[in-house]
GROMACS .gro file of N, CA and C in nm:
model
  492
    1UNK      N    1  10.488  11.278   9.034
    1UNK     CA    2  10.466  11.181   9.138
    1UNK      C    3  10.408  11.251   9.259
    2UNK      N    4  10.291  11.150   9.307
    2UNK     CA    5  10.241  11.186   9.441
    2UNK      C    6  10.242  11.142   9.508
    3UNK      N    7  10.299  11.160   9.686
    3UNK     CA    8  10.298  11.076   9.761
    3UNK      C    9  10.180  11.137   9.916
    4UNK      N   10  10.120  11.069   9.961
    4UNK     CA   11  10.053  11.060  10.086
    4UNK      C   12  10.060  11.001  10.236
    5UNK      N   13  10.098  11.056  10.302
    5UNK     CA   14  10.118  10.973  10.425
    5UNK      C   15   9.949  11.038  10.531
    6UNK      N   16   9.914  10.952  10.626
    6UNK     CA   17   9.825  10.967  10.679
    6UNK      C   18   9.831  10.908  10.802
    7UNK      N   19   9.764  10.969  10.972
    7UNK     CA   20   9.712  10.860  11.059
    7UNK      C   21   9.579  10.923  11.115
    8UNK      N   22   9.521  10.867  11.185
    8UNK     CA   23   9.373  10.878  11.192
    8UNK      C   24   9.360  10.851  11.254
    9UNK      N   25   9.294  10.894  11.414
    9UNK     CA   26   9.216  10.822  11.526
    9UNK      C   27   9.031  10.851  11.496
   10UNK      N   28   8.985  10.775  11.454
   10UNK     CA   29   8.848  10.766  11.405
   10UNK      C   30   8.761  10.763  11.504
   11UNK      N   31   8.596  10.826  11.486
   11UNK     CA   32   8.510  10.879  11.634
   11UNK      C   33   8.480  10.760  11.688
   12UNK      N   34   8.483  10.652  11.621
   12UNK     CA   35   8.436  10.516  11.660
   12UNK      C   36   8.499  10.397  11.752
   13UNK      N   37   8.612  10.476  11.792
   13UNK     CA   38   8.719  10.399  11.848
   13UNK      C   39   8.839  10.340  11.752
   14UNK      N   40   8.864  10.375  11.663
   14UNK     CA   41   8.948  10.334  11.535
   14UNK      C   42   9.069  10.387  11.506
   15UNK      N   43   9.174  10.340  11.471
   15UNK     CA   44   9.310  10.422  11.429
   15UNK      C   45   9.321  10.368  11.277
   16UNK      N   46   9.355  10.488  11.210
   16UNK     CA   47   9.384  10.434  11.087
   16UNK      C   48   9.484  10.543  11.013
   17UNK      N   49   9.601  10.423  10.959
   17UNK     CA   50   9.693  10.439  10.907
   17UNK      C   51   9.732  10.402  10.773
   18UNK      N   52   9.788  10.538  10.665
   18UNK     CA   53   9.807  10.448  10.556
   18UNK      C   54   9.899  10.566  10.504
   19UNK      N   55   9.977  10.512  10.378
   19UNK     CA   56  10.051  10.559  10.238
   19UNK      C   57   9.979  10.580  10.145
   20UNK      N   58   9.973  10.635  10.024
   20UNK     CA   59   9.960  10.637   9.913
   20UNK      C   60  10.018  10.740   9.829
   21UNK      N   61  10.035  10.671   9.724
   21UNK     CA   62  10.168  10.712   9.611
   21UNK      C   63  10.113  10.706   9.455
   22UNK      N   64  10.173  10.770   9.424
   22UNK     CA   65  10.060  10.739   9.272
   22UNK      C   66  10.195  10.868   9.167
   23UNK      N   67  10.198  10.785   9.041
   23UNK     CA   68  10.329  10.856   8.943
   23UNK      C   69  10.283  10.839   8.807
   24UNK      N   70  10.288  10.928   8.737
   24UNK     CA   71  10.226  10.922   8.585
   24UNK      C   72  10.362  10.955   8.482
   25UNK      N   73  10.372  10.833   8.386
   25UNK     CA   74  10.480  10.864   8.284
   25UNK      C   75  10.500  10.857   8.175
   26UNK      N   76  10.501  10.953   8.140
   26UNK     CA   77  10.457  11.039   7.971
   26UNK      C   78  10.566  10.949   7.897
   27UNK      N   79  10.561  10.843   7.800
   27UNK     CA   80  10.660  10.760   7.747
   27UNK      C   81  10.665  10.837   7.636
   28UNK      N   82  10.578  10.875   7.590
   28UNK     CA   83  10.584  10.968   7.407
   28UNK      C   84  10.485  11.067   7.459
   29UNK      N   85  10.464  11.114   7.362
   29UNK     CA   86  10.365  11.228   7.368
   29UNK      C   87  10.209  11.197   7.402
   30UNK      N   88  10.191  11.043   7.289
   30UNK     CA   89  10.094  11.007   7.308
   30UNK      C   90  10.041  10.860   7.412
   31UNK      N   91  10.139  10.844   7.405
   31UNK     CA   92  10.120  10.729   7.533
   31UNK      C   93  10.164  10.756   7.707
   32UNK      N   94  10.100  10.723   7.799
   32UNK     CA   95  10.173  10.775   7.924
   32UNK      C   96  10.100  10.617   7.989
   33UNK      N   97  10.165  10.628   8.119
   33UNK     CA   98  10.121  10.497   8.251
   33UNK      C   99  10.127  10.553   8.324
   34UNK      N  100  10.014  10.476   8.435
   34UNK     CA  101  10.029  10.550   8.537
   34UNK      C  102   9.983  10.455   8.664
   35UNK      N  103  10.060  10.481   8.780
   35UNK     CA  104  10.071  10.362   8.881
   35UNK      C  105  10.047  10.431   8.998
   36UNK      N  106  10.006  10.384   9.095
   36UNK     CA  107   9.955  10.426   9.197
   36UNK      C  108   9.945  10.288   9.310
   37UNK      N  109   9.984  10.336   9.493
   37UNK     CA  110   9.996  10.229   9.558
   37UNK      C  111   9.902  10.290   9.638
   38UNK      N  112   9.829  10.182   9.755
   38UNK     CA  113   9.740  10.261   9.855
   38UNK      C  114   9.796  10.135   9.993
   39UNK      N  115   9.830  10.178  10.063
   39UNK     CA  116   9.847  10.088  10.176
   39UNK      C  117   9.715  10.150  10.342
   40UNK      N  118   9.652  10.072  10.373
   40UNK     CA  119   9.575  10.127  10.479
   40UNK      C  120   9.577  10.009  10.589
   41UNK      N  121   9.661  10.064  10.687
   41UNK     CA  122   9.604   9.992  10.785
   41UNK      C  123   9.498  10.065  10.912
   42UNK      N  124   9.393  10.003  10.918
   42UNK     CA  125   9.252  10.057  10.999
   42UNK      C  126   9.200   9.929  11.073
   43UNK      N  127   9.261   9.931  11.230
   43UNK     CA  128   9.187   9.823  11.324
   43UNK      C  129   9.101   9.907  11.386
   44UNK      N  130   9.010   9.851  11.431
   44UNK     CA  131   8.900   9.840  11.558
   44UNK      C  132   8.991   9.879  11.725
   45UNK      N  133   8.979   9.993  11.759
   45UNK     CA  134   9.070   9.989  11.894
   45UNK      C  135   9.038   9.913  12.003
   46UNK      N  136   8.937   9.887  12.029
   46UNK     CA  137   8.841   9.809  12.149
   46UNK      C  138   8.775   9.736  12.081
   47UNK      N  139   8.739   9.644  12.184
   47UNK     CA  140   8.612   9.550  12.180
   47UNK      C  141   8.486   9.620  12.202
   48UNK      N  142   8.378   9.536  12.221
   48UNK     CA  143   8.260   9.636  12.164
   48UNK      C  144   8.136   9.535  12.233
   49UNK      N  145   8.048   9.561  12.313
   49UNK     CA  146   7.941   9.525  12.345
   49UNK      C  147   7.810   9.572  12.286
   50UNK      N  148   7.744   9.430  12.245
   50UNK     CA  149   7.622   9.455  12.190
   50UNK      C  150   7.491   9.409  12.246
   51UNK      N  151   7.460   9.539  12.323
   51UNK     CA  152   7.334   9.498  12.402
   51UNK      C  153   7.420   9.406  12.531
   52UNK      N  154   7.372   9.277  12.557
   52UNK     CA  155   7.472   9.216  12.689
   52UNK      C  156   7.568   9.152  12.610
   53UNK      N  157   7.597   9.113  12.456
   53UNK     CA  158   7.682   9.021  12.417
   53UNK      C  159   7.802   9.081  12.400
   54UNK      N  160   7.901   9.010  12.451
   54UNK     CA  161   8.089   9.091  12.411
   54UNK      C  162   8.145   9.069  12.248
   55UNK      N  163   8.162   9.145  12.200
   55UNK     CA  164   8.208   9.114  12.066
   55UNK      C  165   8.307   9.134  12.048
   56UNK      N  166   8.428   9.067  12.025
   56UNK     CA  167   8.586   9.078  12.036
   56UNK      C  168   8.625   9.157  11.899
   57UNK      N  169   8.644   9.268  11.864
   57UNK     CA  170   8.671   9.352  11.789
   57UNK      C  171   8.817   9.397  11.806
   58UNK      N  172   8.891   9.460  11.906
   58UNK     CA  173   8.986   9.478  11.954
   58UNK      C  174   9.109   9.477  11.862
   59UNK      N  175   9.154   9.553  11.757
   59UNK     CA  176   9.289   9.501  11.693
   59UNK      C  177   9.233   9.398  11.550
   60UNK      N  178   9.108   9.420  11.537
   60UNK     CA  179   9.039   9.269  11.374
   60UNK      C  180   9.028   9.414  11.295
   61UNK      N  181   9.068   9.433  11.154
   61UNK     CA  182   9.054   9.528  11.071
   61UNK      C  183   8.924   9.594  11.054
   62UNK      N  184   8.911   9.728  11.016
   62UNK     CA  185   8.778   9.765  10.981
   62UNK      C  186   8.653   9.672  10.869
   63UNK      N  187   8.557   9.640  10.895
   63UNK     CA  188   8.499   9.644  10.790
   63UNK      C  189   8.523   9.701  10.611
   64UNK      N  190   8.533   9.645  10.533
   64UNK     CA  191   8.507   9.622  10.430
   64UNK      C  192   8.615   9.764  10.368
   65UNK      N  193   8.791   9.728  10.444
   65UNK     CA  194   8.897   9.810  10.436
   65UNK      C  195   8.984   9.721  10.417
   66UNK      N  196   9.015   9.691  10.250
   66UNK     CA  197   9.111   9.611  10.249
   66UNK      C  198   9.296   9.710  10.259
   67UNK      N  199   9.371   9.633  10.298
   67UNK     CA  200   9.565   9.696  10.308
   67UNK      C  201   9.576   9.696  10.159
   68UNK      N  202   9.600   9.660  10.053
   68UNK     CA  203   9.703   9.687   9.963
   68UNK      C  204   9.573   9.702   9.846
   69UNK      N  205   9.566   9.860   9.763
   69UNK     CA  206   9.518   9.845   9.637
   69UNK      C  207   9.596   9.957   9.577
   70UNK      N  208   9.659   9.826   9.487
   70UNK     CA  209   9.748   9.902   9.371
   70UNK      C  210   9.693   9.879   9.236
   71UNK      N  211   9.712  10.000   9.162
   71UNK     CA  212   9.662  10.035   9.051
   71UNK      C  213   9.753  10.040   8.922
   72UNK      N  214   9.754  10.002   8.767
   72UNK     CA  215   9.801  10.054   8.672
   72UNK      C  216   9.709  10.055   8.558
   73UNK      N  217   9.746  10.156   8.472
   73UNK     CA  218   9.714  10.199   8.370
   73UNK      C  219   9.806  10.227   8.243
   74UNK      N  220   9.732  10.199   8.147
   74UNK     CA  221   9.845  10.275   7.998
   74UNK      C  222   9.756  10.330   7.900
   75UNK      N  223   9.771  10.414   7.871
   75UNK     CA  224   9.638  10.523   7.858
   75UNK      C  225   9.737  10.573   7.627
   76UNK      N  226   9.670  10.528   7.540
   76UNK     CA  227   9.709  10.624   7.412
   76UNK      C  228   9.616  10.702   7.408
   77UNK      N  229   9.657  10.844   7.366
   77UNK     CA  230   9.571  10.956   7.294
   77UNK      C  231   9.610  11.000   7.185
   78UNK      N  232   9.577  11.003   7.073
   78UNK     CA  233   9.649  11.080   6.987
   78UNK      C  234   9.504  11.206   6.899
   79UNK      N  235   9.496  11.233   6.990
   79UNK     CA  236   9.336  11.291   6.963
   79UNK      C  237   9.214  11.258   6.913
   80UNK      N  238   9.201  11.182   6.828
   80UNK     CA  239   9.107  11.111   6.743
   80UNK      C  240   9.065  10.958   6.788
   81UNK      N  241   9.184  10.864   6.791
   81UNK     CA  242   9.174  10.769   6.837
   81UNK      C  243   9.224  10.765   7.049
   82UNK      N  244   9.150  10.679   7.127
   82UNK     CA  245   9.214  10.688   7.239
   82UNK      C  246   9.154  10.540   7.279
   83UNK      N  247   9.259  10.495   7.374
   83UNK     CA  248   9.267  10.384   7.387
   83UNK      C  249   9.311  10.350   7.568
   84UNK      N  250   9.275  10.320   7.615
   84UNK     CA  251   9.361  10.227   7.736
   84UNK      C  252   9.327  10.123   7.796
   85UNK      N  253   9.372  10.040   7.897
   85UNK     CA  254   9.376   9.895   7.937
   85UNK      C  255   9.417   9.913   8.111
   86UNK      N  256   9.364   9.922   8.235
   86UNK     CA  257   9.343   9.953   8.328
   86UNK      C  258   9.355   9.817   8.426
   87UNK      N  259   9.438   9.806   8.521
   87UNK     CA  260   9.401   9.642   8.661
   87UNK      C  261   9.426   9.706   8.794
   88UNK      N  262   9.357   9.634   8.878
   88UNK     CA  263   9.351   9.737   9.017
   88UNK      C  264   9.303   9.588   9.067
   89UNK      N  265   9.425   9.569   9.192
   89UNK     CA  266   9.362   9.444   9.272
   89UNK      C  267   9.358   9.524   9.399
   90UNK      N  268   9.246   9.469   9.509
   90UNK     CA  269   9.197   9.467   9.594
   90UNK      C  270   9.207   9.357   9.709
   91UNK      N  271   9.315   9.420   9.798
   91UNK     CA  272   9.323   9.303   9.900
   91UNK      C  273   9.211   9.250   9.978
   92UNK      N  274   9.222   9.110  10.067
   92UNK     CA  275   9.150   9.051  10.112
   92UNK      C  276   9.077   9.151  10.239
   93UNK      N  277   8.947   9.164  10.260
   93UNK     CA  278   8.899   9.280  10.339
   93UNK      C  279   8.769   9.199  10.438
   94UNK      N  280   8.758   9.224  10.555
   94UNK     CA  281   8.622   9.194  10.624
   94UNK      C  282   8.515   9.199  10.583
   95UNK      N  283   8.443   9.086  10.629
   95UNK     CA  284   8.329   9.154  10.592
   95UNK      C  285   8.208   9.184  10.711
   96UNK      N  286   8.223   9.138  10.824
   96UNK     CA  287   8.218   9.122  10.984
   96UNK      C  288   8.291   9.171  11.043
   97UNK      N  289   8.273   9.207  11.121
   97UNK     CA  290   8.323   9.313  11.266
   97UNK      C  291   8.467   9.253  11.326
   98UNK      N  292   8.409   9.153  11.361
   98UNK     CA  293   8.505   8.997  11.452
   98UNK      C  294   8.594   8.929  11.316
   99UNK      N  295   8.619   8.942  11.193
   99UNK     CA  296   8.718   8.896  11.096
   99UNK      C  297   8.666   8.705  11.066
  100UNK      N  298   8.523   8.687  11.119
  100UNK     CA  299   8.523   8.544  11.085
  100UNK      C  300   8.485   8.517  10.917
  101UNK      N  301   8.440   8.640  10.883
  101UNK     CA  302   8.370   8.623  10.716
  101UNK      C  303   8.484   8.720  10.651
  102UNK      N  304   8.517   8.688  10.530
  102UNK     CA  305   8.623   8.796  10.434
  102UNK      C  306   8.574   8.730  10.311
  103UNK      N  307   8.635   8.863  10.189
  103UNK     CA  308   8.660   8.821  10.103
  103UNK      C  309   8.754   8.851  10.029
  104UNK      N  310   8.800   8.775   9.958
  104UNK     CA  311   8.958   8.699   9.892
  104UNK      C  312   9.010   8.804   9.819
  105UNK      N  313   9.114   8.845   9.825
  105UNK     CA  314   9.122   8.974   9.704
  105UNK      C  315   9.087   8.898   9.570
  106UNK      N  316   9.143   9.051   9.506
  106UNK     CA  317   9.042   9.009   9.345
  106UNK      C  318   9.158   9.106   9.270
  107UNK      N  319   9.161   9.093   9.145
  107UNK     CA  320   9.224   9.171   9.063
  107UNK      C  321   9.139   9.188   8.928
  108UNK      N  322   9.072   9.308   8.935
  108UNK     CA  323   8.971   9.319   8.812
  108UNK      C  324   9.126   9.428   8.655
  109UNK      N  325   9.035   9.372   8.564
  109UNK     CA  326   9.109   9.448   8.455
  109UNK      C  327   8.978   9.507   8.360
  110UNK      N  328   9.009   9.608   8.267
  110UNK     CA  329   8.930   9.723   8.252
  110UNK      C  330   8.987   9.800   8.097
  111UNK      N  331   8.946   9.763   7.978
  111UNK     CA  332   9.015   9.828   7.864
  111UNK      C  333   8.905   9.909   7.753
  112UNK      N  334   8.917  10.028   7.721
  112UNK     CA  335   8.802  10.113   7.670
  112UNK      C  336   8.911  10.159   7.508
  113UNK      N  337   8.792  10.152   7.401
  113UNK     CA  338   8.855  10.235   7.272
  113UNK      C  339   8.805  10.319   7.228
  114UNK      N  340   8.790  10.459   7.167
  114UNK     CA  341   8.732  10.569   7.149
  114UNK      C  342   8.765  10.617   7.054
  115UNK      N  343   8.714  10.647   6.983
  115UNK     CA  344   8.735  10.735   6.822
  115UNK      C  345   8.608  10.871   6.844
  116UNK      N  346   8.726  10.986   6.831
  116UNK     CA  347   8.670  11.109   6.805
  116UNK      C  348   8.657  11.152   6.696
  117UNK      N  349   8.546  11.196   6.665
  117UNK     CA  350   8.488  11.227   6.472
  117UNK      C  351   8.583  11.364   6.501
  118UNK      N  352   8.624  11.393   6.352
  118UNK     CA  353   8.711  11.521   6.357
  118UNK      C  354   8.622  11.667   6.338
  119UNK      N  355   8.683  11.763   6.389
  119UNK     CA  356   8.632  11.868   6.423
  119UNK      C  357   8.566  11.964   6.296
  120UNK      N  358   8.618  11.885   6.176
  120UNK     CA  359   8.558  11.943   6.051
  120UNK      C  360   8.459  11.851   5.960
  121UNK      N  361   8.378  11.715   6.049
  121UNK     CA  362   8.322  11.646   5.991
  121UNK      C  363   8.192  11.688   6.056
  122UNK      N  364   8.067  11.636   5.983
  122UNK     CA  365   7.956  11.644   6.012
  122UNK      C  366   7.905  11.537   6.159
  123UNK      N  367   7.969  11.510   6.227
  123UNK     CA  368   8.037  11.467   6.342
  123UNK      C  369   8.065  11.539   6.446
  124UNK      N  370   8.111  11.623   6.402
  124UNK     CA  371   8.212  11.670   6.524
  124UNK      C  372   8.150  11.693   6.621
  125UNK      N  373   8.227  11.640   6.755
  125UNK     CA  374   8.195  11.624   6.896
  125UNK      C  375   8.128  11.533   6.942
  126UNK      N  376   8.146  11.429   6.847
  126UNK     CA  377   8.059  11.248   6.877
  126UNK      C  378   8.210  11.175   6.892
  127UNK      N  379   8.155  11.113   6.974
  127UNK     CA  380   8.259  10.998   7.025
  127UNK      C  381   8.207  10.902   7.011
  128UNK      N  382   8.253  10.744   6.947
  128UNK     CA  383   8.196  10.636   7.006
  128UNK      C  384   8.350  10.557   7.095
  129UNK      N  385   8.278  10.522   7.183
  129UNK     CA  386   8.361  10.443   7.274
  129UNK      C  387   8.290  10.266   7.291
  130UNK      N  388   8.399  10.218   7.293
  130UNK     CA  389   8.371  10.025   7.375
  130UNK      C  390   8.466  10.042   7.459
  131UNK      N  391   8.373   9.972   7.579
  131UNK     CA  392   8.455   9.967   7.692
  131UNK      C  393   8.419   9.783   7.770
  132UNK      N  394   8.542   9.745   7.770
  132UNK     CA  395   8.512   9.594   7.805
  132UNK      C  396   8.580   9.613   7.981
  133UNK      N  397   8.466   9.608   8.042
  133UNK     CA  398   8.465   9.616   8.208
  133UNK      C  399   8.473   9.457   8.219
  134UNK      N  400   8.571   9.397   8.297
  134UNK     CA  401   8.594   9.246   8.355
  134UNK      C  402   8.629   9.186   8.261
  135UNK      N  403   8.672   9.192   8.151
  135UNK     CA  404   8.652   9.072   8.035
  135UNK      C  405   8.730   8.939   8.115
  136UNK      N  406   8.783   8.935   8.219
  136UNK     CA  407   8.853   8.811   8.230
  136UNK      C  408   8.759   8.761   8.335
  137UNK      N  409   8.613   8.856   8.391
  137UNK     CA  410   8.529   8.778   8.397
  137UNK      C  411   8.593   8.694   8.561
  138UNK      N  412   8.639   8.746   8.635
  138UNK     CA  413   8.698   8.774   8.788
  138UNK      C  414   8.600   8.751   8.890
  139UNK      N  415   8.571   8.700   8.938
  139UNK     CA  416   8.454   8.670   9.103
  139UNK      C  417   8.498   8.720   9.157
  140UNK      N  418   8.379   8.875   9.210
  140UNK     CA  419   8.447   8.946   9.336
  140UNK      C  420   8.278   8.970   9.364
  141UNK      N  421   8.312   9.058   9.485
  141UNK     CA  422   8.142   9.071   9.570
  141UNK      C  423   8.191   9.222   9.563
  142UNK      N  424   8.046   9.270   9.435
  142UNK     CA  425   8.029   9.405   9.473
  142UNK      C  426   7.968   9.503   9.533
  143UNK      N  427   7.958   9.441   9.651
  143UNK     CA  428   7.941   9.480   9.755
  143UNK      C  429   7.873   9.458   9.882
  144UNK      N  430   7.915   9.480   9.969
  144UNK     CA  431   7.846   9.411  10.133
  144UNK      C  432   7.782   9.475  10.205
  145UNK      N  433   7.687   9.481  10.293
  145UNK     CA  434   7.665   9.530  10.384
  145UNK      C  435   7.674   9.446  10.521
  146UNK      N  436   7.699   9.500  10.650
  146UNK     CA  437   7.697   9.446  10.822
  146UNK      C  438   7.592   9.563  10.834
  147UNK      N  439   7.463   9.443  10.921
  147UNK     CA  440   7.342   9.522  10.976
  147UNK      C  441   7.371   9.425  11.099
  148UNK      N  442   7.431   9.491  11.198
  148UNK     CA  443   7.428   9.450  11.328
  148UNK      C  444   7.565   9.381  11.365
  149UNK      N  445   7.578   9.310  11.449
  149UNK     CA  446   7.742   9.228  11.452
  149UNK      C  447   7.709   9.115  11.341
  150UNK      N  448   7.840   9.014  11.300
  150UNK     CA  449   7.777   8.929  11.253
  150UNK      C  450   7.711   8.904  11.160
  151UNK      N  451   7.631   9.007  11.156
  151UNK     CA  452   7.531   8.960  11.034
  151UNK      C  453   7.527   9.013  10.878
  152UNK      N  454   7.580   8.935  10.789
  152UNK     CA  455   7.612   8.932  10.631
  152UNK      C  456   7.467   8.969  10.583
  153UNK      N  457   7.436   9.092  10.517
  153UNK     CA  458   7.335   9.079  10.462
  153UNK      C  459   7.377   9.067  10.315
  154UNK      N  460   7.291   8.935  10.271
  154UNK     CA  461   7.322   8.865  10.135
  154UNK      C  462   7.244   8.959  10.055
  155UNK      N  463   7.147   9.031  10.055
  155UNK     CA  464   7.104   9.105   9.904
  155UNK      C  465   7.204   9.165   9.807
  156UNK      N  466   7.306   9.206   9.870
  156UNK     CA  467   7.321   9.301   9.792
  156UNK      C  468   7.477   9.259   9.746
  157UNK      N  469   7.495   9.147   9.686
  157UNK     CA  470   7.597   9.084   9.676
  157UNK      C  471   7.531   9.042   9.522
  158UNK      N  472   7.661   9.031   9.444
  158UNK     CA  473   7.682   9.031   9.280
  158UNK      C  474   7.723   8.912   9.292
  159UNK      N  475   7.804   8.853   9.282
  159UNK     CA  476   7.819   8.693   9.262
  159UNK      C  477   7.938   8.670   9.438
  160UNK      N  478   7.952   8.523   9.501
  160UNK     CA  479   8.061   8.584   9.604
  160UNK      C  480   8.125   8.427   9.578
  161UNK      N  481   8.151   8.360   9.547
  161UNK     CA  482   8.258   8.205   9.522
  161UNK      C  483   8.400   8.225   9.617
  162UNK      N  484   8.421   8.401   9.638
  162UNK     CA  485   8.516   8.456   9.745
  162UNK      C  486   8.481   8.447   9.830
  163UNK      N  487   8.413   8.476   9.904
  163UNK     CA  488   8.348   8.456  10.025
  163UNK      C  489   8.412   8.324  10.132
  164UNK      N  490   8.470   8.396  10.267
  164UNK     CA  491   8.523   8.221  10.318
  164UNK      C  492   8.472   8.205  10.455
   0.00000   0.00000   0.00000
Protein backbone atom coordinates (compact mmCIF):
# COMPACT_ATOMS: atom_id res chain seq x y z
CA UNK A 1 0.00 0.00 0.00
CA UNK A 2 0.71 3.57 -1.02
CA UNK A 3 -0.26 6.51 0.44
CA UNK A 4 0.29 10.38 -0.72
CA UNK A 5 -0.47 13.45 0.91
CA UNK A 6 0.23 16.80 -0.91
CA UNK A 7 -0.33 20.87 -0.81
CA UNK A 8 0.61 23.20 -3.45
CA UNK A 9 0.61 26.91 -3.83
CA UNK A 10 0.72 27.06 -7.74
CA UNK A 11 2.66 30.17 -9.87
CA UNK A 12 -0.72 31.14 -11.07
CA UNK A 13 -2.31 32.11 -8.00
CA UNK A 14 -3.62 28.52 -7.08
CA UNK A 15 -3.55 26.22 -3.97
CA UNK A 16 -3.81 22.77 -4.45
CA UNK A 17 -4.51 20.06 -2.22
CA UNK A 18 -4.88 16.39 -2.37
CA UNK A 19 -4.50 12.47 -1.04
CA UNK A 20 -3.78 9.63 -2.89
CA UNK A 21 -3.66 6.02 -1.89
CA UNK A 22 -3.41 3.17 -4.02
CA UNK A 23 -3.02 -0.95 -2.49
CA UNK A 24 -2.41 -4.04 -4.57
CA UNK A 25 -3.69 -7.61 -3.37
CA UNK A 26 -2.14 -10.70 -4.38
CA UNK A 27 -5.42 -13.09 -3.76
CA UNK A 28 -3.46 -16.30 -5.29
CA UNK A 29 -0.51 -16.28 -7.01
CA UNK A 30 -2.16 -15.66 -10.09
CA UNK A 31 -4.78 -13.28 -9.53
CA UNK A 32 -4.18 -9.86 -7.60
CA UNK A 33 -6.57 -6.26 -7.41
CA UNK A 34 -5.68 -3.35 -7.17
CA UNK A 35 -7.37 -0.03 -5.91
CA UNK A 36 -6.30 3.22 -5.77
CA UNK A 37 -8.07 6.73 -4.46
CA UNK A 38 -7.04 10.30 -5.74
CA UNK A 39 -8.73 13.18 -3.93
CA UNK A 40 -7.61 16.86 -5.32
CA UNK A 41 -8.78 19.80 -4.21
CA UNK A 42 -7.29 22.87 -6.60
CA UNK A 43 -9.23 26.44 -6.47
CA UNK A 44 -8.33 29.54 -8.27
CA UNK A 45 -6.99 31.93 -5.28
CA UNK A 46 -8.12 35.31 -6.82
CA UNK A 47 -10.17 36.69 -9.25
CA UNK A 48 -8.63 37.58 -12.41
CA UNK A 49 -8.95 40.47 -14.91
CA UNK A 50 -9.09 40.16 -18.51
CA UNK A 51 -7.96 43.04 -20.36
CA UNK A 52 -10.79 45.63 -18.56
CA UNK A 53 -13.30 42.66 -17.89
CA UNK A 54 -13.45 41.17 -14.04
CA UNK A 55 -13.69 37.52 -14.10
CA UNK A 56 -14.82 36.05 -10.78
CA UNK A 57 -12.48 33.10 -10.40
CA UNK A 58 -11.78 33.44 -6.70
CA UNK A 59 -12.33 29.98 -4.78
CA UNK A 60 -14.31 28.12 -8.58
CA UNK A 61 -12.02 24.89 -9.06
CA UNK A 62 -9.20 24.65 -11.53
CA UNK A 63 -9.95 23.94 -14.97
CA UNK A 64 -10.41 20.57 -16.19
CA UNK A 65 -9.36 19.10 -12.25
CA UNK A 66 -11.86 16.91 -11.26
CA UNK A 67 -11.91 15.86 -6.72
CA UNK A 68 -12.50 12.19 -6.67
CA UNK A 69 -10.81 9.54 -9.24
CA UNK A 70 -10.89 6.23 -7.95
CA UNK A 71 -9.63 3.34 -9.63
CA UNK A 72 -9.97 -0.70 -9.64
CA UNK A 73 -8.59 -3.42 -11.25
CA UNK A 74 -8.36 -7.43 -11.21
CA UNK A 75 -5.60 -8.38 -13.19
CA UNK A 76 -5.06 -12.92 -13.91
CA UNK A 77 -1.61 -14.00 -15.05
CA UNK A 78 -0.76 -17.30 -15.18
CA UNK A 79 1.91 -16.77 -17.81
CA UNK A 80 0.47 -17.84 -20.98
CA UNK A 81 -2.95 -16.73 -20.61
CA UNK A 82 -3.55 -12.99 -18.98
CA UNK A 83 -6.53 -11.38 -18.48
CA UNK A 84 -8.02 -8.23 -16.66
CA UNK A 85 -11.16 -5.95 -16.38
CA UNK A 86 -10.27 -2.27 -15.23
CA UNK A 87 -13.20 1.07 -14.06
CA UNK A 88 -11.93 4.43 -13.12
CA UNK A 89 -14.66 7.17 -12.62
CA UNK A 90 -13.88 10.69 -12.98
CA UNK A 91 -15.54 13.35 -11.03
CA UNK A 92 -17.50 16.23 -12.31
CA UNK A 93 -14.61 18.88 -13.46
CA UNK A 94 -14.70 22.57 -15.17
CA UNK A 95 -14.53 23.29 -18.05
CA UNK A 96 -14.35 27.36 -17.75
CA UNK A 97 -12.51 29.40 -15.49
CA UNK A 98 -15.84 30.96 -13.69
CA UNK A 99 -17.50 27.06 -13.14
CA UNK A 100 -20.55 28.07 -15.56
CA UNK A 101 -19.71 25.01 -18.12
CA UNK A 102 -18.72 21.31 -16.48
CA UNK A 103 -18.77 18.07 -17.24
CA UNK A 104 -20.70 15.27 -15.44
CA UNK A 105 -18.47 12.61 -14.11
CA UNK A 106 -18.21 9.47 -16.04
CA UNK A 107 -17.18 6.03 -15.07
CA UNK A 108 -15.39 4.31 -18.04
CA UNK A 109 -14.65 0.35 -17.78
CA UNK A 110 -11.73 -1.32 -19.69
CA UNK A 111 -11.14 -5.37 -20.08
CA UNK A 112 -8.05 -6.86 -22.24
CA UNK A 113 -7.23 -10.91 -22.93
CA UNK A 114 -3.80 -12.10 -23.93
CA UNK A 115 -2.40 -15.38 -24.77
CA UNK A 116 1.37 -15.82 -24.81
CA UNK A 117 2.68 -18.49 -27.44
CA UNK A 118 5.02 -20.69 -25.30
CA UNK A 119 8.62 -20.27 -25.22
CA UNK A 120 9.25 -23.60 -27.07
CA UNK A 121 6.78 -23.00 -29.95
CA UNK A 122 7.52 -21.59 -33.25
CA UNK A 123 5.84 -18.54 -31.66
CA UNK A 124 7.59 -17.68 -29.07
CA UNK A 125 7.43 -14.09 -28.01
CA UNK A 126 4.01 -13.32 -29.96
CA UNK A 127 1.26 -12.27 -28.02
CA UNK A 128 -2.16 -11.76 -29.27
CA UNK A 129 -4.20 -9.54 -27.14
CA UNK A 130 -8.24 -8.08 -27.39
CA UNK A 131 -8.76 -5.31 -25.61
CA UNK A 132 -12.45 -3.96 -25.31
CA UNK A 133 -11.87 -0.06 -24.31
CA UNK A 134 -15.65 1.38 -23.22
CA UNK A 135 -17.68 -1.58 -24.09
CA UNK A 136 -20.51 -0.07 -21.99
CA UNK A 137 -20.06 2.59 -24.46
CA UNK A 138 -20.18 5.71 -21.54
CA UNK A 139 -20.50 9.59 -22.87
CA UNK A 140 -17.63 11.43 -21.67
CA UNK A 141 -15.64 14.46 -23.46
CA UNK A 142 -12.21 13.48 -24.29
CA UNK A 143 -11.11 16.31 -23.99
CA UNK A 144 -11.34 20.25 -23.67
CA UNK A 145 -9.64 23.04 -24.27
CA UNK A 146 -10.24 27.14 -22.59
CA UNK A 147 -8.69 29.64 -25.20
CA UNK A 148 -9.32 32.75 -23.31
CA UNK A 149 -12.04 33.17 -20.35
CA UNK A 150 -15.17 31.58 -21.21
CA UNK A 151 -14.52 30.30 -24.19
CA UNK A 152 -15.22 26.30 -24.89
CA UNK A 153 -13.33 25.44 -27.79
CA UNK A 154 -15.62 22.71 -29.40
CA UNK A 155 -12.99 20.94 -31.82
CA UNK A 156 -11.59 18.93 -29.88
CA UNK A 157 -14.34 17.22 -28.10
CA UNK A 158 -15.30 13.31 -28.78
CA UNK A 159 -18.88 13.13 -28.14
CA UNK A 160 -20.21 15.68 -24.90
CA UNK A 161 -24.36 14.76 -24.00
CA UNK A 162 -22.28 15.67 -20.43
CA UNK A 163 -21.76 18.85 -21.01
CA UNK A 164 -24.21 21.32 -18.76
Amino acid sequence: MRAYISSFRGPFGTTQVGVEIGATYRVARRLSLIASYSYNDSIYDDDTVNGTAFVPTKGVRIVDTPAHLPRGEINYDDGMFFGNVAGAFTSRHNVTYTDDVSVNGYTLLNAAVDYRFPANSALAGVEIQVNAVNPTDASLVASTAVTQFQTFNRNLRLRTPDIR
